Amino acid sequence: MDNSIAKGVFDILPCDPSEEGKWREIHLWHYLETIIKELTQVWGYREIRTPLFEKSELFERSIGEGTDIVSKEMYTFFDKANRSLTLRPEGTASVMRALIEKKLLIDQPIQKLYYIGPMFRYERQQAGRYRQHHQFGAEAIGINSPYQDAELIALFYTFLHRLGLKDLTLHLNSLGTSQNRKVFSSALKAYLAPHLQLLSPESQERYETNPLRILDSKDPKDKQLLEKAPLLLDFLDEDEKQRLDDLIGLLKQMAIPFSINPKLVRGLDYYTGMVFEVTAKELGAQNSLGGGGRYDTLLKELGGPPLPAIGFGAGLERIIQTCLKQKTFLPPPSSPLLYLIPLGDVALNRCFLLLLSLRKQGLAVEMEMGGRKLGKAMKRADNLNARYVAVVGEEELKTERVHLKEMATGIARECPINSLESVLKNV
Ligand code: HAM
């Protein structure tokens, strides 16, 4: 029997002893989640939680049949009633489905929502790429304005900034209108036609199914061929160009550095107009911390009102890994303030009641309950990183006083058991 974990997924643990597994420690995830909750509250984004699986059709229609996600990476299964269901590979489609289904956009056509949760993609396993990853995503529905674009990008940027991340690149591009993309696709195909045999097998396939995605190829030979390829930016109509310029003006006002990347196309079909991605140097091949863009036609395509929208999704694994690589401030795991060590049965009972009353006051107190010897109990206090220890034996019970010993310094101070609460509240 093989009870080991499935390929491409991971546990998030209270503590991971390996150096390379530090990013899987739960306190780091809590730290990010707390910042996300604080920020989204201030920025006016409300939380939405959608199911982990949906009808397969939803993703096929929204992400697009020609994309890698839909054609190769979906975890699709049939339930007992033979319905085709898929573990969500991303969050946007589900959020749109929920808004349409619950008719939330009728009374409130402007909605700003966020989510945190796991997404599933059957991808080849490599550093920074998992079969279950976690996203912080935000979606702003109802406003088609460069100010909305700027606000959404600024939310993402502020999150990364708040974590202390540096040396990131914000890549920006515009996919223009569907007409712009159509004309560009033909031009790109015409340019590549004489070199078709030289393209990687993946790009040859995309040539037929989704030519724009060839621009995203990581294959060195493809990249070389693409150097002189036509640029999507040159195919934008005047309105789209102006729109991008307006956003650039706002990014400059907000002092958010960016770089125009005419080859940025993103891997989902629902995008229209502006797209963006933030990358970090430290991450190697899978260097995207998050990305998003406008998707002004998706709601209508899914049977909802014709409202514009913009959003992003950010990969929490990669963000934590980058924080660790850049050595940004990350809080230590939580640890007890006090570890009580009773010696003997009478002390055990006394310490237990003391533990409960101190905890009632909000103080993080732990104790030795197994009746183990002093040495072992001290070791556990040390493992838990307790700030203070107090040994309670016959003498302490008689005098009603304990020695509160600070583990880091070894300095002990004597105090009455009854005043432990006030002493601990003031350390
Ligand atoms: P995405 O670019 O496919 O966009 O994913 C967003 C982010 O999730 C990526 O930049 C990356 O950090 C992380 N990510 C994706 N796949 C993996 C993986 N296999 N392992 C680890 N991390 C991964 C979306 O999903 C869109 N829904 C974003 C969006 C929201 N656009 C508009 N609204």
XYZ file of C-alpha atoms and ligand atoms in Angstrom:
460
model
C 0.000 0.000 0.000
C 1.338 3.442 -0.914
C 0.235 6.046 1.600
C 2.522 8.804 0.386
C 1.266 12.182 -0.803
C 0.085 12.516 -4.415
C 2.471 14.052 -6.936
C 2.593 17.841 -7.245
C 0.784 18.667 -4.003
C 2.099 19.499 -0.545
C 1.155 19.787 3.104
C 1.165 23.108 4.888
C 2.590 22.227 8.294
C 2.994 23.856 11.715
C 6.721 23.385 11.207
C 8.811 22.048 8.333
C 12.248 20.940 9.511
C 13.845 21.168 6.062
C 15.359 24.484 4.966
C 13.796 24.258 1.487
C 10.377 23.569 3.017
C 10.139 26.733 5.144
C 7.579 28.219 2.769
C 5.167 25.460 3.759
C 4.967 26.595 7.388
C 1.450 27.636 8.340
C 2.370 30.814 10.226
C 3.671 32.322 6.978
C 0.366 31.557 5.259
C -1.532 33.106 8.167
C 0.663 36.192 7.914
C -0.163 36.671 4.205
C -3.833 35.967 4.798
C -3.986 38.564 7.577
C -2.429 41.204 5.326
C -4.838 40.272 2.514
C -7.824 40.607 4.860
C -6.669 43.971 6.195
C -5.864 45.371 2.762
C -9.010 44.209 1.003
C -11.119 45.654 3.789
C -9.471 49.069 3.360
C -9.632 48.867 -0.437
C -13.310 47.891 -0.444
C -13.051 44.323 -1.795
C -15.401 41.819 -0.140
C -14.710 38.127 0.175
C -16.410 35.504 -1.967
C -16.042 31.734 -1.489
C -17.030 29.506 -4.366
C -16.958 25.685 -4.515
C -13.778 23.798 -5.314
C -15.463 22.148 -8.275
C -17.843 23.348 -10.944
C -19.465 21.931 -14.050
C -16.641 21.396 -16.568
C -18.490 23.477 -19.151
C -17.968 26.642 -17.129
C -14.185 26.466 -17.429
C -14.258 25.212 -21.012
C -16.353 28.186 -22.076
C -14.600 30.893 -20.089
C -10.910 29.936 -20.094
C -11.178 28.674 -23.677
C -10.917 25.266 -25.346
C -7.639 26.145 -27.080
C -5.779 27.012 -23.878
C -3.299 24.712 -22.134
C -5.406 24.862 -18.986
C -8.510 23.457 -20.660
C -6.876 21.159 -23.194
C -4.263 19.583 -20.902
C -4.446 20.612 -17.294
C -7.953 20.217 -15.935
C -8.804 17.721 -13.225
C -12.057 16.567 -14.770
C -14.090 13.673 -13.423
C -17.559 12.218 -13.691
C -19.698 12.030 -10.578
C -22.015 9.125 -9.782
C -24.760 10.663 -11.943
C -22.311 10.916 -14.841
C -22.031 14.703 -14.713
C -18.720 16.140 -15.888
C -17.178 18.183 -13.084
C -13.809 19.914 -12.819
C -11.684 20.984 -9.866
C -11.367 24.733 -10.343
C -8.146 25.640 -12.179
C -8.672 29.349 -11.422
C -11.131 31.630 -9.638
C -12.516 34.151 -12.128
C -14.979 31.872 -13.933
C -16.550 30.690 -10.672
C -16.931 34.232 -9.352
C -18.700 35.285 -12.563
C -20.920 32.198 -12.422
C -21.927 33.005 -8.846
C -22.691 36.669 -9.620
C -24.835 35.716 -12.607
C -26.615 32.840 -10.895
C -27.470 34.805 -7.762
C -28.405 37.865 -9.866
C -26.162 39.996 -7.677
C -25.335 42.369 -10.517
C -28.906 43.512 -11.048
C -29.091 45.668 -7.915
C -25.381 46.238 -7.655
C -23.691 46.303 -11.048
C -20.474 47.411 -9.387
C -18.863 44.662 -7.342
C -15.388 44.376 -5.908
C -14.574 40.886 -4.668
C -11.604 38.863 -3.496
C -10.865 35.224 -2.715
C -8.107 33.101 -1.242
C -8.050 29.404 -1.984
C -6.662 26.372 -3.750
C -6.698 25.932 -7.536
C -5.931 22.697 -9.389
C -3.981 22.206 -12.583
C -2.452 19.004 -13.883
C 0.902 20.541 -14.761
C 4.348 19.059 -15.106
C 5.922 19.191 -11.674
C 8.770 21.658 -11.274
C 9.974 24.298 -8.833
C 7.194 26.819 -8.266
C 4.620 24.796 -10.181
C 2.183 22.613 -8.300
C -0.905 20.595 -9.063
C -2.677 22.325 -6.199
C -1.648 25.937 -5.760
C -3.239 28.775 -3.814
C -4.318 32.126 -5.154
C -5.237 35.470 -3.719
C -7.476 36.849 -6.439
C -9.445 40.067 -6.818
C -12.104 40.983 -9.346
C -13.608 44.435 -9.959
C -16.809 44.336 -11.980
C -18.834 47.120 -13.538
C -16.373 49.922 -14.258
C -14.480 50.329 -17.491
C -12.003 53.046 -16.677
C -8.228 53.401 -16.483
C -8.811 54.450 -12.864
C -10.284 51.027 -12.130
C -7.339 49.373 -13.895
C -4.950 51.486 -11.845
C -6.753 50.735 -8.579
C -6.639 46.995 -9.141
C -2.963 46.966 -10.107
C -2.226 49.202 -7.112
C -3.961 46.758 -4.773
C -1.715 43.945 -5.979
C 1.360 46.147 -5.894
C 0.554 47.412 -2.387
C 0.202 43.824 -1.184
C 3.638 42.911 -2.534
C 5.121 46.148 -1.206
C 3.615 45.580 2.214
C 5.412 42.226 2.289
C 8.648 44.093 1.657
C 9.279 42.535 -1.769
C 11.705 44.368 -4.038
C 13.096 44.150 -7.573
C 9.834 43.041 -9.105
C 8.830 43.779 -12.669
C 5.312 44.764 -13.624
C 4.840 43.765 -17.254
C 2.097 45.556 -19.119
C 0.510 44.982 -22.493
C -2.742 45.528 -24.307
C -4.451 42.816 -26.316
C -6.659 45.466 -27.962
C -10.109 44.683 -29.306
C -11.087 41.325 -30.768
C -10.783 42.917 -34.218
C -7.225 44.113 -33.394
C -6.321 40.597 -32.270
C -7.785 39.028 -35.381
C -5.751 41.239 -37.721
C -2.635 40.718 -35.592
C -3.066 36.917 -35.529
C -3.164 36.849 -39.339
C -0.047 39.027 -39.521
C 1.760 36.811 -36.998
C 0.797 33.656 -38.879
C 1.952 35.159 -42.172
C 5.286 36.092 -40.571
C 5.763 32.614 -39.053
C 4.506 30.583 -42.039
C 7.901 30.273 -43.775
C 9.507 29.154 -40.478
C 6.771 26.807 -39.330
C 8.974 23.705 -39.345
C 11.527 25.448 -37.126
C 9.028 26.179 -34.387
C 8.776 23.924 -31.321
C 6.067 21.224 -31.582
C 4.011 23.142 -29.006
C 4.158 26.357 -31.011
C 3.331 24.456 -34.219
C 0.199 23.248 -32.493
C -0.605 26.738 -31.265
C -0.142 28.068 -34.785
C -3.428 26.347 -35.592
C -5.304 26.629 -32.296
C -4.182 29.853 -30.623
C -1.433 31.730 -32.533
C -1.206 34.566 -29.974
C 0.074 32.114 -27.369
C 3.179 31.440 -29.486
C 4.432 34.810 -28.180
C 4.523 33.248 -24.724
C 6.832 30.376 -25.764
C 9.843 29.743 -23.541
C 11.615 27.717 -26.254
C 14.924 29.493 -27.134
C 14.547 28.864 -30.877
C 10.948 30.142 -30.867
C 12.122 33.195 -28.973
C 14.779 33.887 -31.564
C 12.272 33.559 -34.403
C 9.895 35.891 -32.582
C 12.464 38.647 -32.225
C 11.457 40.267 -35.502
C 7.789 39.248 -35.369
C 5.085 41.909 -35.700
C 4.037 43.520 -32.406
C 0.496 43.443 -31.117
C 0.910 47.013 -29.853
C 1.304 48.220 -33.451
C -2.109 46.762 -34.266
C -4.065 48.584 -31.557
C -6.643 51.116 -32.658
C -6.441 54.706 -31.395
C -8.876 54.214 -28.496
C -6.946 51.216 -27.188
C -3.632 53.059 -27.468
C -5.070 56.029 -25.596
C -6.468 53.703 -22.972
C -3.058 52.182 -22.330
C -1.464 55.647 -22.221
C -4.030 56.789 -19.644
C -3.167 53.837 -17.423
C 0.554 54.477 -17.849
C -0.022 58.090 -16.728
C -1.758 56.865 -13.565
C 0.951 54.291 -12.804
C 3.523 57.071 -13.064
C 1.493 59.240 -10.675
C 1.381 56.348 -8.203
C 5.139 55.761 -8.659
C 4.526 52.147 -9.677
C 7.342 51.106 -12.019
C 6.334 49.060 -15.062
C 7.700 47.754 -18.284
C 5.780 47.460 -21.542
C 6.020 43.874 -22.719
C 4.455 43.487 -26.171
C 4.808 39.685 -25.954
C 2.719 39.323 -22.798
C -0.418 37.425 -23.820
C -1.458 35.392 -20.713
C -2.778 31.858 -20.835
C -6.532 32.381 -20.621
C -8.818 33.331 -23.502
C -11.166 35.657 -21.672
C -8.859 38.666 -21.656
C -9.689 41.775 -23.647
C -7.550 44.925 -23.637
C -5.002 45.514 -20.894
C -3.126 42.562 -19.368
C -0.369 42.533 -16.775
C 1.915 40.221 -14.854
C 4.371 40.707 -11.990
C 7.570 38.664 -12.059
C 10.395 38.118 -9.579
C 13.989 37.342 -10.608
C 14.506 34.870 -7.768
C 11.986 32.353 -9.089
C 13.649 30.903 -12.185
C 11.432 29.620 -14.995
C 8.137 29.896 -13.090
C 8.675 33.533 -12.248
C 5.167 34.965 -12.314
C 3.923 36.047 -8.891
C 0.573 36.952 -10.332
C -1.208 38.401 -13.272
C -4.483 39.492 -14.672
C -6.196 41.950 -16.935
C -9.462 43.148 -18.392
C -12.118 40.696 -19.417
C -14.929 42.928 -20.613
C -16.969 40.333 -22.498
C -16.856 37.287 -20.191
C -19.959 38.085 -18.148
C -22.068 38.467 -21.274
C -20.580 35.322 -22.827
C -21.595 33.374 -19.728
C -25.174 34.630 -20.004
C -24.881 37.571 -17.614
C -25.266 41.317 -18.073
C -22.795 42.971 -20.477
C -20.621 44.430 -17.728
C -16.894 45.119 -17.987
C -14.480 43.609 -15.478
C -10.860 43.379 -14.484
C -9.022 41.115 -12.063
C -5.828 39.438 -10.996
C -4.728 36.180 -9.429
C -1.561 35.883 -7.345
C 0.218 32.633 -6.441
C 0.762 32.463 -2.680
C 3.404 29.690 -2.860
C 5.612 31.757 -5.141
C 5.077 34.924 -3.106
C 6.135 33.259 0.154
C 9.107 31.646 -1.585
C 10.199 35.042 -2.911
C 9.831 36.616 0.559
C 12.137 33.928 1.941
C 14.644 34.338 -0.869
C 14.678 38.109 -0.463
C 14.804 37.736 3.329
C 11.930 40.158 3.867
C 10.440 40.475 7.330
C 8.395 37.381 8.165
C 7.024 36.776 11.644
C 8.261 33.834 13.715
C 5.842 30.981 14.475
C 3.624 31.743 17.458
C 4.940 30.349 20.725
C 3.774 30.176 24.335
C 4.554 33.034 26.663
C 4.849 30.694 29.619
C 5.488 26.981 30.056
C 4.468 25.575 33.437
C 6.263 22.530 34.800
C 4.539 20.907 37.781
C 6.416 18.463 39.983
C 4.012 15.997 41.596
C 0.260 15.416 41.523
C -0.797 18.347 43.723
C 1.227 20.753 41.607
C -0.165 19.179 38.418
C -3.717 20.018 39.439
C -2.786 23.505 40.619
C -0.909 24.237 37.379
C -3.827 22.980 35.295
C -6.233 25.407 36.982
C -3.665 28.193 36.699
C -3.203 27.409 32.995
C -6.943 27.682 32.371
C -7.291 30.960 34.250
C -4.295 32.542 32.470
C -5.606 31.391 29.089
C -8.977 32.929 29.952
C -7.102 36.216 30.193
C -5.799 35.707 26.659
C -2.309 34.629 27.704
C -0.698 31.824 25.655
C 0.312 29.323 28.320
C 1.309 25.683 27.895
C 2.185 23.099 30.495
C 3.750 19.710 31.006
C 0.817 17.342 31.450
C 2.540 14.024 30.989
C 4.322 14.045 34.352
C 7.702 13.755 32.643
C 10.989 14.548 34.340
C 12.200 18.140 34.555
C 14.816 17.704 31.824
C 12.298 16.440 29.272
C 9.772 19.112 30.210
C 12.425 21.835 29.786
C 13.286 20.393 26.388
C 9.679 20.671 25.283
C 9.497 24.264 26.559
C 12.581 24.954 24.471
C 11.157 23.208 21.387
C 7.993 25.245 21.652
C 10.123 28.351 21.978
C 8.356 29.354 25.210
C 9.489 32.738 26.438
C 9.282 31.882 30.157
C 9.193 28.713 32.235
C 8.047 28.273 35.800
C 8.631 25.095 37.781
C 5.981 24.448 40.445
C 7.009 21.983 43.164
C 6.397 21.534 46.877
C 8.327 24.656 47.823
C 6.449 26.862 45.357
C 3.104 25.518 46.537
C 4.056 26.240 50.131
C 5.300 29.806 49.534
C 2.799 30.567 46.744
C 5.691 32.029 44.768
C 7.413 30.895 41.550
C 10.600 31.701 39.689
C 9.705 33.016 36.296
C 12.689 32.171 34.144
C 13.288 33.819 30.793
C 14.534 31.094 28.463
C 16.627 33.330 26.224
C 18.612 34.995 29.020
C 18.315 32.449 31.819
C 17.386 35.333 34.140
C 14.743 34.405 36.732
C 12.552 36.669 38.778
C 10.467 35.624 41.710
C 6.800 36.471 41.795
C 3.650 35.397 43.656
C 1.592 32.830 41.738
C -1.408 35.100 42.101
C 0.288 37.959 40.319
C 1.493 35.896 37.313
C -1.332 37.293 35.222
C -0.386 40.935 35.745
C 3.345 40.221 35.456
C 2.894 38.359 32.162
C 0.596 41.030 30.788
C 3.323 43.597 31.306
C 6.358 41.801 29.934
P -2.947 32.746 -13.906
O -1.859 33.605 -14.478
O -3.244 31.493 -14.617
O -4.225 33.660 -13.827
O -2.604 32.409 -12.400
C -2.332 33.434 -11.485
C -1.082 33.113 -10.675
O -1.263 31.864 -9.996
C 0.191 32.918 -11.477
O 0.805 34.146 -11.772
C 1.035 32.104 -10.517
O 1.635 32.937 -9.534
C -0.009 31.237 -9.831
N -0.053 29.907 -10.455
C -0.716 29.499 -11.542
N -0.529 28.187 -11.779
C 0.297 27.744 -10.816
C 0.866 26.460 -10.484
N 0.618 25.377 -11.217
N 1.664 26.379 -9.392
C 1.924 27.471 -8.625
N 1.399 28.693 -8.878
C 0.610 28.831 -9.959
C -5.429 33.244 -13.361
O -5.620 32.221 -12.778
C -6.513 34.283 -13.572
N -7.765 33.751 -12.992
C -6.159 35.614 -12.941
C -7.216 36.630 -13.117
C -8.162 36.974 -12.223
N -7.452 37.308 -14.233
C -8.520 38.074 -14.053
N -8.958 37.880 -12.837
